[in-house]
Amino acid sequence: MMTYDMFTQEIEKENKLGKQLHAMRDLLGLPRAEFFGKRLVREGFPITWVITVRARGRQRYPETEGINFHAIGTTWQDGLQSAAQEALGRVSQRHASELVGSPFEMFAKRDSYGKPMVCPPYTSGSRDMYCVQEHISELNRYSSETRDALDREREDNMILLEERRALKRMVAALQGTVELQKEKIEILEARVSTLQEELEEAKDEGEQLQDRLDNDALISDDDDYEEDPQDHESEPDYDGEDPDDDEEMIDEEEEDPEEPAFDPDNDNEE
């Protein structure tokens, strides 16, 4: 079931033609006509309002058939103006014999001679074939326009679907690239962690080596300090003579062959 955007039965409050239609309705004893508005928005076309008019026929004797038709306007008010004008012409044409001598006598459609086209009153069993054919032609036209709009929408949907598929493929490729980059990042992070550990180990080894070198330097300084007294003993005394030379001189004096050795027996014999 079609849903409408606007609806009114008080056409007399909308425009002057509506007031005239309301006065004619009261004169003929017809029920209020119903005006339904549907707003059509199509890409590449201006906004269009389709006004559906349902004017019921007389419910008392002599009964008449209702009138149904469509009108088009760029706005809701414009569509109501066109619908009220068309309704005046159709109702006047259908009830032309009843409107003779009334202010609405000239509202009826006229023939080629300019005279009102008087039609016999409609009964409940009669049909306004002209209105039916016109209504069918209008429906066919709207159906054709709707079919063309659906074809355009279908083409647009196909294009959008293809773009969506292309975007999905692009997203899948980008996700694969992201996963690959994540794996590379994990490998690089592991490498950085390993290098940091190696750097810490190298720092520890360097500190240990530095401590060892400092300890060796301290030990070397202690050894040099202990060797200093021997160096002082080997130095010559105050008169510049070496004690070893004195010992050698004493040994030479003891081993002098010119001086005979002391013999106690010889002394006694003498």
CSV table of N, CA and C in Angstrom, one decimal, residues 23-183:
chain,number,residue,atom,x,y,z
A,23,ALA,N,-17.7,25.3,-3.0
A,23,ALA,CA,-19.0,25.9,-3.3
A,23,ALA,C,-19.8,25.0,-4.3
A,24,MET,N,-19.1,24.5,-5.3
A,24,MET,CA,-19.8,23.6,-6.3
A,24,MET,C,-20.2,22.3,-5.6
A,25,ARG,N,-19.4,21.8,-4.8
A,25,ARG,CA,-19.7,20.6,-4.1
A,25,ARG,C,-21.0,20.7,-3.2
A,26,ASP,N,-21.0,21.9,-2.5
A,26,ASP,CA,-22.2,22.1,-1.7
A,26,ASP,C,-23.5,22.2,-2.6
A,27,LEU,N,-23.3,22.9,-3.8
A,27,LEU,CA,-24.4,23.1,-4.7
A,27,LEU,C,-24.9,21.7,-5.2
A,28,LEU,N,-24.0,20.8,-5.6
A,28,LEU,CA,-24.4,19.5,-6.1
A,28,LEU,C,-24.7,18.5,-5.1
A,29,GLY,N,-24.4,18.8,-3.8
A,29,GLY,CA,-24.6,17.8,-2.8
A,29,GLY,C,-23.6,16.6,-2.8
A,30,LEU,N,-22.4,16.9,-3.1
A,30,LEU,CA,-21.3,15.9,-3.3
A,30,LEU,C,-20.5,15.8,-2.0
A,31,PRO,N,-19.9,14.7,-1.7
A,31,PRO,CA,-19.1,14.6,-0.5
A,31,PRO,C,-17.8,15.3,-0.7
A,32,ARG,N,-17.0,15.5,0.3
A,32,ARG,CA,-15.7,16.2,0.2
A,32,ARG,C,-14.8,15.4,-0.6
A,33,ALA,N,-14.0,16.0,-1.5
A,33,ALA,CA,-13.0,15.3,-2.2
A,33,ALA,C,-11.7,15.1,-1.3
A,34,GLU,N,-11.0,14.1,-1.6
A,34,GLU,CA,-9.8,13.8,-0.8
A,34,GLU,C,-8.5,14.0,-1.7
A,35,PHE,N,-7.6,14.7,-1.2
A,35,PHE,CA,-6.3,15.1,-1.9
A,35,PHE,C,-5.1,14.5,-1.2
A,36,PHE,N,-4.5,13.6,-1.9
A,36,PHE,CA,-3.3,12.9,-1.3
A,36,PHE,C,-2.0,13.4,-2.1
A,37,GLY,N,-1.0,13.7,-1.3
A,37,GLY,CA,0.2,14.2,-2.0
A,37,GLY,C,1.4,13.2,-1.7
A,38,LYS,N,2.1,12.9,-2.8
A,38,LYS,CA,3.3,12.1,-2.7
A,38,LYS,C,4.5,12.8,-3.3
A,39,ARG,N,5.5,13.0,-2.5
A,39,ARG,CA,6.7,13.7,-2.9
A,39,ARG,C,7.7,12.7,-3.6
A,40,LEU,N,8.1,13.0,-4.8
A,40,LEU,CA,9.0,12.1,-5.6
A,40,LEU,C,10.3,12.9,-5.7
A,41,VAL,N,11.4,12.2,-5.3
A,41,VAL,CA,12.8,12.7,-5.5
A,41,VAL,C,13.6,11.7,-6.3
A,42,ARG,N,14.0,12.2,-7.5
A,42,ARG,CA,14.7,11.4,-8.4
A,42,ARG,C,16.0,12.1,-8.8
A,43,GLU,N,17.1,11.4,-8.8
A,43,GLU,CA,18.4,11.9,-9.2
A,43,GLU,C,18.4,12.5,-10.6
A,44,GLY,N,18.8,13.7,-10.7
A,44,GLY,CA,18.9,14.3,-12.1
A,44,GLY,C,17.6,15.0,-12.5
A,45,PHE,N,16.5,14.9,-11.6
A,45,PHE,CA,15.2,15.5,-12.0
A,45,PHE,C,14.8,16.4,-10.8
A,46,PRO,N,14.0,17.4,-11.1
A,46,PRO,CA,13.5,18.3,-10.0
A,46,PRO,C,12.5,17.5,-9.1
A,47,ILE,N,12.4,18.0,-7.9
A,47,ILE,CA,11.4,17.4,-7.0
A,47,ILE,C,10.0,17.6,-7.6
A,48,THR,N,9.2,16.5,-7.5
A,48,THR,CA,7.9,16.5,-8.1
A,48,THR,C,6.9,16.0,-7.0
A,49,TRP,N,5.7,16.7,-7.0
A,49,TRP,CA,4.6,16.3,-6.2
A,49,TRP,C,3.5,15.7,-7.0
A,50,VAL,N,3.1,14.5,-6.7
A,50,VAL,CA,2.0,13.8,-7.4
A,50,VAL,C,0.8,13.9,-6.5
A,51,ILE,N,-0.3,14.6,-7.0
A,51,ILE,CA,-1.5,14.7,-6.2
A,51,ILE,C,-2.5,13.7,-6.7
A,52,THR,N,-3.0,12.9,-5.8
A,52,THR,CA,-4.0,11.9,-6.2
A,52,THR,C,-5.4,12.4,-5.6
A,53,VAL,N,-6.3,12.6,-6.5
A,53,VAL,CA,-7.6,13.2,-6.1
A,53,VAL,C,-8.7,12.0,-6.2
A,54,ARG,N,-9.4,11.9,-5.1
A,54,ARG,CA,-10.5,10.9,-5.1
A,54,ARG,C,-11.8,11.7,-4.7
A,55,ALA,N,-12.6,12.0,-5.7
A,55,ALA,CA,-13.9,12.7,-5.5
A,55,ALA,C,-15.0,11.7,-5.6
A,56,ARG,N,-15.6,11.4,-4.5
A,56,ARG,CA,-16.7,10.5,-4.5
A,56,ARG,C,-18.0,11.1,-5.2
A,57,GLY,N,-18.8,10.2,-5.8
A,57,GLY,CA,-20.0,10.7,-6.4
A,57,GLY,C,-21.1,10.9,-5.4
A,58,ARG,N,-22.2,11.3,-5.9
A,58,ARG,CA,-23.4,11.6,-5.1
A,58,ARG,C,-23.9,10.3,-4.5
A,59,GLN,N,-24.2,10.3,-3.2
A,59,GLN,CA,-24.6,9.1,-2.5
A,59,GLN,C,-26.2,9.0,-2.5
A,60,ARG,N,-26.9,10.0,-2.9
A,60,ARG,CA,-28.3,10.0,-2.9
A,60,ARG,C,-28.8,10.0,-4.4
A,61,TYR,N,-30.0,9.8,-4.6
A,61,TYR,CA,-30.6,9.8,-6.0
A,61,TYR,C,-30.6,11.2,-6.5
A,62,PRO,N,-30.2,11.4,-7.8
A,62,PRO,CA,-29.6,10.4,-8.7
A,62,PRO,C,-28.1,10.2,-8.3
A,63,GLU,N,-27.7,9.0,-8.1
A,63,GLU,CA,-26.3,8.7,-7.7
A,63,GLU,C,-25.4,8.9,-8.9
A,64,THR,N,-24.2,9.2,-8.6
A,64,THR,CA,-23.2,9.4,-9.7
A,64,THR,C,-21.9,8.7,-9.3
A,65,GLU,N,-21.1,8.4,-10.3
A,65,GLU,CA,-19.8,7.8,-10.1
A,65,GLU,C,-18.8,8.8,-9.6
A,66,GLY,N,-17.8,8.3,-8.8
A,66,GLY,CA,-16.8,9.2,-8.4
A,66,GLY,C,-15.8,9.5,-9.4
A,67,ILE,N,-14.9,10.4,-9.1
A,67,ILE,CA,-13.8,10.9,-10.1
A,67,ILE,C,-12.5,10.7,-9.4
A,68,ASN,N,-11.6,10.0,-10.1
A,68,ASN,CA,-10.3,9.8,-9.6
A,68,ASN,C,-9.3,10.2,-10.6
A,69,PHE,N,-8.3,11.0,-10.3
A,69,PHE,CA,-7.3,11.4,-11.2
A,69,PHE,C,-6.0,11.8,-10.5
A,70,HIS,N,-5.0,12.2,-11.2
A,70,HIS,CA,-3.7,12.6,-10.7
A,70,HIS,C,-3.4,14.0,-11.3
A,71,ALA,N,-2.7,14.7,-10.5
A,71,ALA,CA,-2.2,16.0,-10.9
A,71,ALA,C,-0.7,16.1,-10.4
A,72,ILE,N,0.1,16.9,-11.2
A,72,ILE,CA,1.5,17.1,-10.9
A,72,ILE,C,1.8,18.5,-10.6
A,73,GLY,N,2.7,18.7,-9.6
A,73,GLY,CA,3.1,20.1,-9.3
A,73,GLY,C,4.6,20.0,-8.7
A,74,THR,N,5.2,21.2,-8.8
A,74,THR,CA,6.6,21.2,-8.2
A,74,THR,C,6.6,21.3,-6.7
A,75,THR,N,5.5,21.8,-6.1
A,75,THR,CA,5.3,21.8,-4.7
A,75,THR,C,4.0,21.3,-4.3
A,76,TRP,N,3.7,21.2,-3.0
A,76,TRP,CA,2.4,20.7,-2.5
A,76,TRP,C,1.3,21.7,-2.9
A,77,GLN,N,1.6,23.0,-2.7
A,77,GLN,CA,0.6,24.0,-3.0
A,77,GLN,C,0.3,24.1,-4.5
A,78,ASP,N,1.4,24.0,-5.3
A,78,ASP,CA,1.3,24.0,-6.7
A,78,ASP,C,0.5,22.8,-7.2
A,79,GLY,N,0.7,21.6,-6.6
A,79,GLY,CA,0.0,20.5,-7.0
A,79,GLY,C,-1.5,20.6,-6.6
A,80,LEU,N,-1.8,21.2,-5.5
A,80,LEU,CA,-3.2,21.4,-5.1
A,80,LEU,C,-3.9,22.3,-6.0
A,81,GLN,N,-3.2,23.4,-6.5
A,81,GLN,CA,-3.8,24.3,-7.4
A,81,GLN,C,-4.2,23.6,-8.7
A,82,SER,N,-3.2,22.8,-9.2
A,82,SER,CA,-3.5,22.1,-10.5
A,82,SER,C,-4.7,21.1,-10.3
A,83,ALA,N,-4.6,20.4,-9.1
A,83,ALA,CA,-5.7,19.4,-8.8
A,83,ALA,C,-7.1,20.0,-8.7
A,84,ALA,N,-7.1,21.2,-8.0
A,84,ALA,CA,-8.4,21.9,-7.8
A,84,ALA,C,-9.0,22.3,-9.2
A,85,GLN,N,-8.1,22.8,-10.0
A,85,GLN,CA,-8.5,23.3,-11.4
A,85,GLN,C,-9.1,22.1,-12.2
A,86,GLU,N,-8.3,21.0,-12.2
A,86,GLU,CA,-8.8,19.8,-12.9
A,86,GLU,C,-10.1,19.3,-12.3
A,87,ALA,N,-10.2,19.3,-11.0
A,87,ALA,CA,-11.4,18.8,-10.4
A,87,ALA,C,-12.6,19.7,-10.8
A,88,LEU,N,-12.4,21.0,-10.8
A,88,LEU,CA,-13.5,21.9,-11.2
A,88,LEU,C,-14.0,21.5,-12.7
A,89,GLY,N,-13.0,21.3,-13.6
A,89,GLY,CA,-13.4,21.0,-14.9
A,89,GLY,C,-14.1,19.7,-15.0
A,90,ARG,N,-13.6,18.7,-14.3
A,90,ARG,CA,-14.2,17.3,-14.4
A,90,ARG,C,-15.6,17.3,-13.8
A,91,VAL,N,-15.7,17.9,-12.6
A,91,VAL,CA,-17.0,17.9,-11.9
A,91,VAL,C,-18.1,18.7,-12.7
A,92,SER,N,-17.6,19.8,-13.3
A,92,SER,CA,-18.5,20.6,-14.1
A,92,SER,C,-19.0,19.9,-15.3
A,93,GLN,N,-18.0,19.2,-15.9
A,93,GLN,CA,-18.4,18.4,-17.1
A,93,GLN,C,-19.4,17.3,-16.8
A,94,ARG,N,-19.1,16.6,-15.7
A,94,ARG,CA,-20.0,15.5,-15.3
A,94,ARG,C,-21.4,16.0,-14.9
A,95,HIS,N,-21.5,17.1,-14.3
A,95,HIS,CA,-22.8,17.7,-13.8
A,95,HIS,C,-23.2,18.9,-14.6
A,96,ALA,N,-22.9,18.9,-15.9
A,96,ALA,CA,-23.1,20.1,-16.7
A,96,ALA,C,-24.6,20.5,-16.7
A,97,SER,N,-25.5,19.5,-16.9
A,97,SER,CA,-26.9,19.7,-16.9
A,97,SER,C,-27.4,20.3,-15.6
A,98,GLU,N,-26.8,19.9,-14.5
A,98,GLU,CA,-27.3,20.4,-13.2
A,98,GLU,C,-26.8,21.8,-12.9
A,99,LEU,N,-25.8,22.2,-13.6
A,99,LEU,CA,-25.1,23.5,-13.4
A,99,LEU,C,-25.6,24.7,-14.3
A,100,VAL,N,-26.6,24.3,-15.2
A,100,VAL,CA,-27.1,25.4,-16.1
A,100,VAL,C,-27.8,26.4,-15.2
A,101,GLY,N,-27.4,27.7,-15.5
A,101,GLY,CA,-28.0,28.8,-14.8
A,101,GLY,C,-27.3,29.1,-13.4
A,102,SER,N,-26.3,28.3,-13.1
A,102,SER,CA,-25.6,28.6,-11.9
A,102,SER,C,-24.3,29.3,-12.2
A,103,PRO,N,-23.6,29.9,-11.1
A,103,PRO,CA,-22.4,30.6,-11.4
A,103,PRO,C,-21.3,29.6,-12.0
A,104,PHE,N,-21.5,28.3,-11.9
A,104,PHE,CA,-20.5,27.4,-12.4
A,104,PHE,C,-20.8,26.8,-13.8
A,105,GLU,N,-21.8,27.5,-14.5
A,105,GLU,CA,-22.2,27.0,-15.8
A,105,GLU,C,-21.1,27.0,-16.8
A,106,MET,N,-20.3,28.0,-16.7
A,106,MET,CA,-19.2,28.2,-17.7
A,106,MET,C,-17.9,27.4,-17.4
A,107,PHE,N,-18.0,26.7,-16.2
A,107,PHE,CA,-16.8,25.9,-15.8
A,107,PHE,C,-16.7,24.6,-16.6
A,108,ALA,N,-17.8,24.2,-17.2
A,108,ALA,CA,-17.7,22.9,-17.9
A,108,ALA,C,-16.9,23.0,-19.2
A,109,LYS,N,-16.4,21.9,-19.6
A,109,LYS,CA,-15.7,21.8,-20.9
A,109,LYS,C,-16.6,22.1,-22.1
A,110,ARG,N,-16.0,22.7,-23.1
A,110,ARG,CA,-16.8,23.2,-24.2
A,110,ARG,C,-16.4,22.5,-25.5
A,111,ASP,N,-17.3,22.5,-26.4
A,111,ASP,CA,-17.1,21.9,-27.7
A,111,ASP,C,-16.3,22.8,-28.6
A,112,SER,N,-16.2,22.4,-29.9
A,112,SER,CA,-15.4,23.2,-30.8
A,112,SER,C,-16.1,24.5,-31.1
A,113,TYR,N,-17.4,24.6,-30.9
A,113,TYR,CA,-18.1,25.9,-31.1
A,113,TYR,C,-18.1,26.8,-29.9
A,114,GLY,N,-17.5,26.4,-28.8
A,114,GLY,CA,-17.5,27.2,-27.6
A,114,GLY,C,-18.7,27.0,-26.7
A,115,LYS,N,-19.5,26.0,-27.0
A,115,LYS,CA,-20.7,25.8,-26.2
A,115,LYS,C,-20.4,24.7,-25.1
A,116,PRO,N,-21.0,24.8,-24.0
A,116,PRO,CA,-20.8,23.8,-22.9
A,116,PRO,C,-21.2,22.4,-23.4
A,117,MET,N,-20.4,21.5,-23.1
A,117,MET,CA,-20.7,20.1,-23.5
A,117,MET,C,-21.6,19.5,-22.4
A,118,VAL,N,-22.9,19.5,-22.7
A,118,VAL,CA,-23.9,19.0,-21.7
A,118,VAL,C,-23.9,17.5,-21.8
A,119,CYS,N,-23.7,16.9,-20.7
A,119,CYS,CA,-23.7,15.4,-20.6
A,119,CYS,C,-24.9,15.0,-19.7
A,120,PRO,N,-25.5,13.9,-20.0
A,120,PRO,CA,-26.6,13.4,-19.2
A,120,PRO,C,-26.0,13.0,-17.8
A,121,PRO,N,-26.9,13.1,-16.8
A,121,PRO,CA,-26.4,12.8,-15.5
A,121,PRO,C,-26.0,11.3,-15.4
A,122,TYR,N,-25.0,11.0,-14.6
A,122,TYR,CA,-24.5,9.7,-14.5
A,122,TYR,C,-25.2,8.9,-13.4
A,123,THR,N,-25.5,7.7,-13.7
A,123,THR,CA,-26.1,6.8,-12.7
A,123,THR,C,-25.0,5.9,-12.2
A,124,SER,N,-25.5,5.2,-11.2
A,124,SER,CA,-24.5,4.3,-10.5
A,124,SER,C,-24.0,3.2,-11.4
A,125,GLY,N,-24.7,2.9,-12.5
A,125,GLY,CA,-24.2,1.8,-13.4
A,125,GLY,C,-23.4,2.3,-14.5
A,126,SER,N,-23.4,3.6,-14.7
A,126,SER,CA,-22.6,4.2,-15.9
A,126,SER,C,-21.2,4.3,-15.5
A,127,ARG,N,-20.4,4.5,-16.6
A,127,ARG,CA,-18.9,4.7,-16.4
A,127,ARG,C,-18.5,5.8,-17.2
A,128,ASP,N,-17.6,6.6,-16.7
A,128,ASP,CA,-17.0,7.6,-17.4
A,128,ASP,C,-15.7,7.1,-18.1
A,129,MET,N,-15.9,6.6,-19.3
A,129,MET,CA,-14.8,5.9,-20.0
A,129,MET,C,-13.6,6.9,-20.3
A,130,TYR,N,-14.0,8.1,-20.5
A,130,TYR,CA,-12.9,9.1,-20.8
A,130,TYR,C,-12.0,9.2,-19.6
A,131,CYS,N,-12.6,9.4,-18.4
A,131,CYS,CA,-11.9,9.5,-17.2
A,131,CYS,C,-11.0,8.3,-16.9
A,132,VAL,N,-11.7,7.1,-17.2
A,132,VAL,CA,-11.0,5.8,-16.9
A,132,VAL,C,-9.8,5.7,-17.9
A,133,GLN,N,-9.9,6.0,-19.1
A,133,GLN,CA,-8.8,5.9,-20.1
A,133,GLN,C,-7.7,6.9,-19.7
A,134,GLU,N,-8.2,8.1,-19.4
A,134,GLU,CA,-7.2,9.2,-19.0
A,134,GLU,C,-6.4,8.7,-17.7
A,135,HIS,N,-7.2,8.2,-16.8
A,135,HIS,CA,-6.5,7.7,-15.6
A,135,HIS,C,-5.5,6.6,-15.9
A,136,ILE,N,-5.9,5.7,-16.8
A,136,ILE,CA,-5.0,4.6,-17.2
A,136,ILE,C,-3.8,5.1,-17.9
A,137,SER,N,-4.0,6.1,-18.8
A,137,SER,CA,-2.8,6.6,-19.5
A,137,SER,C,-1.9,7.3,-18.5
A,138,GLU,N,-2.4,8.0,-17.5
A,138,GLU,CA,-1.6,8.6,-16.5
A,138,GLU,C,-0.8,7.6,-15.7
A,139,LEU,N,-1.6,6.5,-15.3
A,139,LEU,CA,-0.9,5.5,-14.6
A,139,LEU,C,0.2,4.8,-15.4
A,140,ASN,N,0.0,4.6,-16.7
A,140,ASN,CA,1.0,4.1,-17.6
A,140,ASN,C,2.2,5.0,-17.7
A,141,ARG,N,1.9,6.3,-17.7
A,141,ARG,CA,3.0,7.2,-17.8
A,141,ARG,C,3.9,7.2,-16.5
A,142,TYR,N,3.2,7.2,-15.4
A,142,TYR,CA,3.9,7.1,-14.1
A,142,TYR,C,4.6,5.8,-14.0
A,143,SER,N,4.0,4.7,-14.5
A,143,SER,CA,4.6,3.4,-14.4
A,143,SER,C,5.9,3.4,-15.3
A,144,SER,N,5.8,4.0,-16.4
A,144,SER,CA,7.0,4.1,-17.3
A,144,SER,C,8.1,4.9,-16.6
A,145,GLU,N,7.7,6.1,-16.0
A,145,GLU,CA,8.7,6.9,-15.3
A,145,GLU,C,9.3,6.1,-14.1
A,146,THR,N,8.4,5.4,-13.4
A,146,THR,CA,8.9,4.6,-12.3
A,146,THR,C,9.8,3.5,-12.8
A,147,ARG,N,9.5,2.9,-13.9
A,147,ARG,CA,10.3,1.8,-14.4
A,147,ARG,C,11.7,2.3,-14.9
A,148,ASP,N,11.7,3.5,-15.5
A,148,ASP,CA,13.0,4.1,-15.9
A,148,ASP,C,13.8,4.5,-14.6
A,149,ALA,N,13.1,5.0,-13.6
A,149,ALA,CA,13.8,5.3,-12.4
A,149,ALA,C,14.4,4.1,-11.7
A,150,LEU,N,13.6,3.0,-11.8
A,150,LEU,CA,14.1,1.7,-11.2
A,150,LEU,C,15.3,1.2,-12.0
A,151,ASP,N,15.3,1.3,-13.3
A,151,ASP,CA,16.4,0.9,-14.1
A,151,ASP,C,17.7,1.7,-13.7
A,152,ARG,N,17.5,3.0,-13.6
A,152,ARG,CA,18.6,3.8,-13.2
A,152,ARG,C,19.1,3.5,-11.8
A,153,GLU,N,18.2,3.2,-10.9
A,153,GLU,CA,18.6,2.8,-9.5
A,153,GLU,C,19.3,1.4,-9.6
A,154,ARG,N,18.8,0.6,-10.5
A,154,ARG,CA,19.5,-0.8,-10.6
A,154,ARG,C,20.9,-0.6,-11.1
A,155,GLU,N,21.1,0.3,-12.1
A,155,GLU,CA,22.4,0.5,-12.6
A,155,GLU,C,23.3,1.1,-11.6
A,156,ASP,N,22.8,2.1,-10.8
A,156,ASP,CA,23.5,2.7,-9.8
A,156,ASP,C,23.9,1.7,-8.7
A,157,ASN,N,23.0,0.8,-8.4
A,157,ASN,CA,23.3,-0.3,-7.4
A,157,ASN,C,24.3,-1.2,-7.9
A,158,MET,N,24.3,-1.5,-9.2
A,158,MET,CA,25.4,-2.4,-9.8
A,158,MET,C,26.7,-1.7,-9.7
A,159,ILE,N,26.8,-0.4,-10.0
A,159,ILE,CA,28.0,0.3,-9.9
A,159,ILE,C,28.5,0.3,-8.4
A,160,LEU,N,27.6,0.6,-7.5
A,160,LEU,CA,27.9,0.7,-6.1
A,160,LEU,C,28.4,-0.7,-5.6
A,161,LEU,N,27.7,-1.8,-6.1
A,161,LEU,CA,28.1,-3.1,-5.7
A,161,LEU,C,29.5,-3.4,-6.1
A,162,GLU,N,29.9,-3.1,-7.4
A,162,GLU,CA,31.2,-3.3,-7.9
A,162,GLU,C,32.2,-2.5,-7.1
A,163,GLU,N,31.9,-1.2,-6.8
A,163,GLU,CA,32.8,-0.4,-6.0
A,163,GLU,C,33.0,-1.0,-4.6
A,164,ARG,N,31.9,-1.6,-4.1
A,164,ARG,CA,32.0,-2.2,-2.8
A,164,ARG,C,32.9,-3.4,-2.8
A,165,ARG,N,32.8,-4.2,-3.9
A,165,ARG,CA,33.7,-5.4,-4.0
A,165,ARG,C,35.1,-5.0,-4.2
A,166,ALA,N,35.3,-3.9,-5.0
A,166,ALA,CA,36.7,-3.4,-5.1
A,166,ALA,C,37.3,-2.9,-3.8
A,167,LEU,N,36.5,-2.2,-3.0
A,167,LEU,CA,36.9,-1.8,-1.7
A,167,LEU,C,37.2,-2.9,-0.8
A,168,LYS,N,36.4,-4.0,-0.9
A,168,LYS,CA,36.6,-5.2,0.0
A,168,LYS,C,38.0,-5.8,-0.4
A,169,ARG,N,38.2,-5.9,-1.7
A,169,ARG,CA,39.5,-6.5,-2.1
A,169,ARG,C,40.7,-5.6,-1.6
A,170,MET,N,40.5,-4.3,-1.7
A,170,MET,CA,41.5,-3.4,-1.3
A,170,MET,C,41.7,-3.5,0.2
A,171,VAL,N,40.6,-3.6,1.0
A,171,VAL,CA,40.8,-3.8,2.4
A,171,VAL,C,41.5,-5.1,2.8
A,172,ALA,N,41.1,-6.1,2.0
A,172,ALA,CA,41.8,-7.4,2.3
A,172,ALA,C,43.3,-7.3,2.0
A,173,ALA,N,43.7,-6.7,0.9
A,173,ALA,CA,45.1,-6.5,0.6
A,173,ALA,C,45.8,-5.7,1.7
A,174,LEU,N,45.1,-4.6,2.1
A,174,LEU,CA,45.7,-3.7,3.1
A,174,LEU,C,45.8,-4.5,4.5
A,175,GLN,N,44.9,-5.3,4.8
A,175,GLN,CA,45.0,-6.1,6.0
A,175,GLN,C,46.1,-7.1,5.9
A,176,GLY,N,46.3,-7.7,4.7
A,176,GLY,CA,47.5,-8.6,4.6
A,176,GLY,C,48.8,-7.8,4.7
A,177,THR,N,48.9,-6.6,4.2
A,177,THR,CA,50.1,-5.8,4.3
A,177,THR,C,50.3,-5.4,5.8
A,178,VAL,N,49.2,-5.1,6.5
A,178,VAL,CA,49.3,-4.7,7.9
A,178,VAL,C,49.8,-5.9,8.7
A,179,GLU,N,49.3,-7.1,8.4
A,179,GLU,CA,49.7,-8.3,9.2
A,179,GLU,C,51.2,-8.6,8.9
A,180,LEU,N,51.6,-8.4,7.6
A,180,LEU,CA,53.1,-8.6,7.3
A,180,LEU,C,53.9,-7.6,8.0
A,181,GLN,N,53.5,-6.3,8.1
A,181,GLN,CA,54.2,-5.3,8.8
A,181,GLN,C,54.3,-5.6,10.3
A,182,LYS,N,53.2,-6.1,10.8
A,182,LYS,CA,53.2,-6.5,12.2
A,182,LYS,C,54.2,-7.6,12.5
A,183,GLU,N,54.3,-8.6,11.6
A,183,GLU,CA,55.3,-9.6,11.8
A,183,GLU,C,56.7,-9.0,11.7
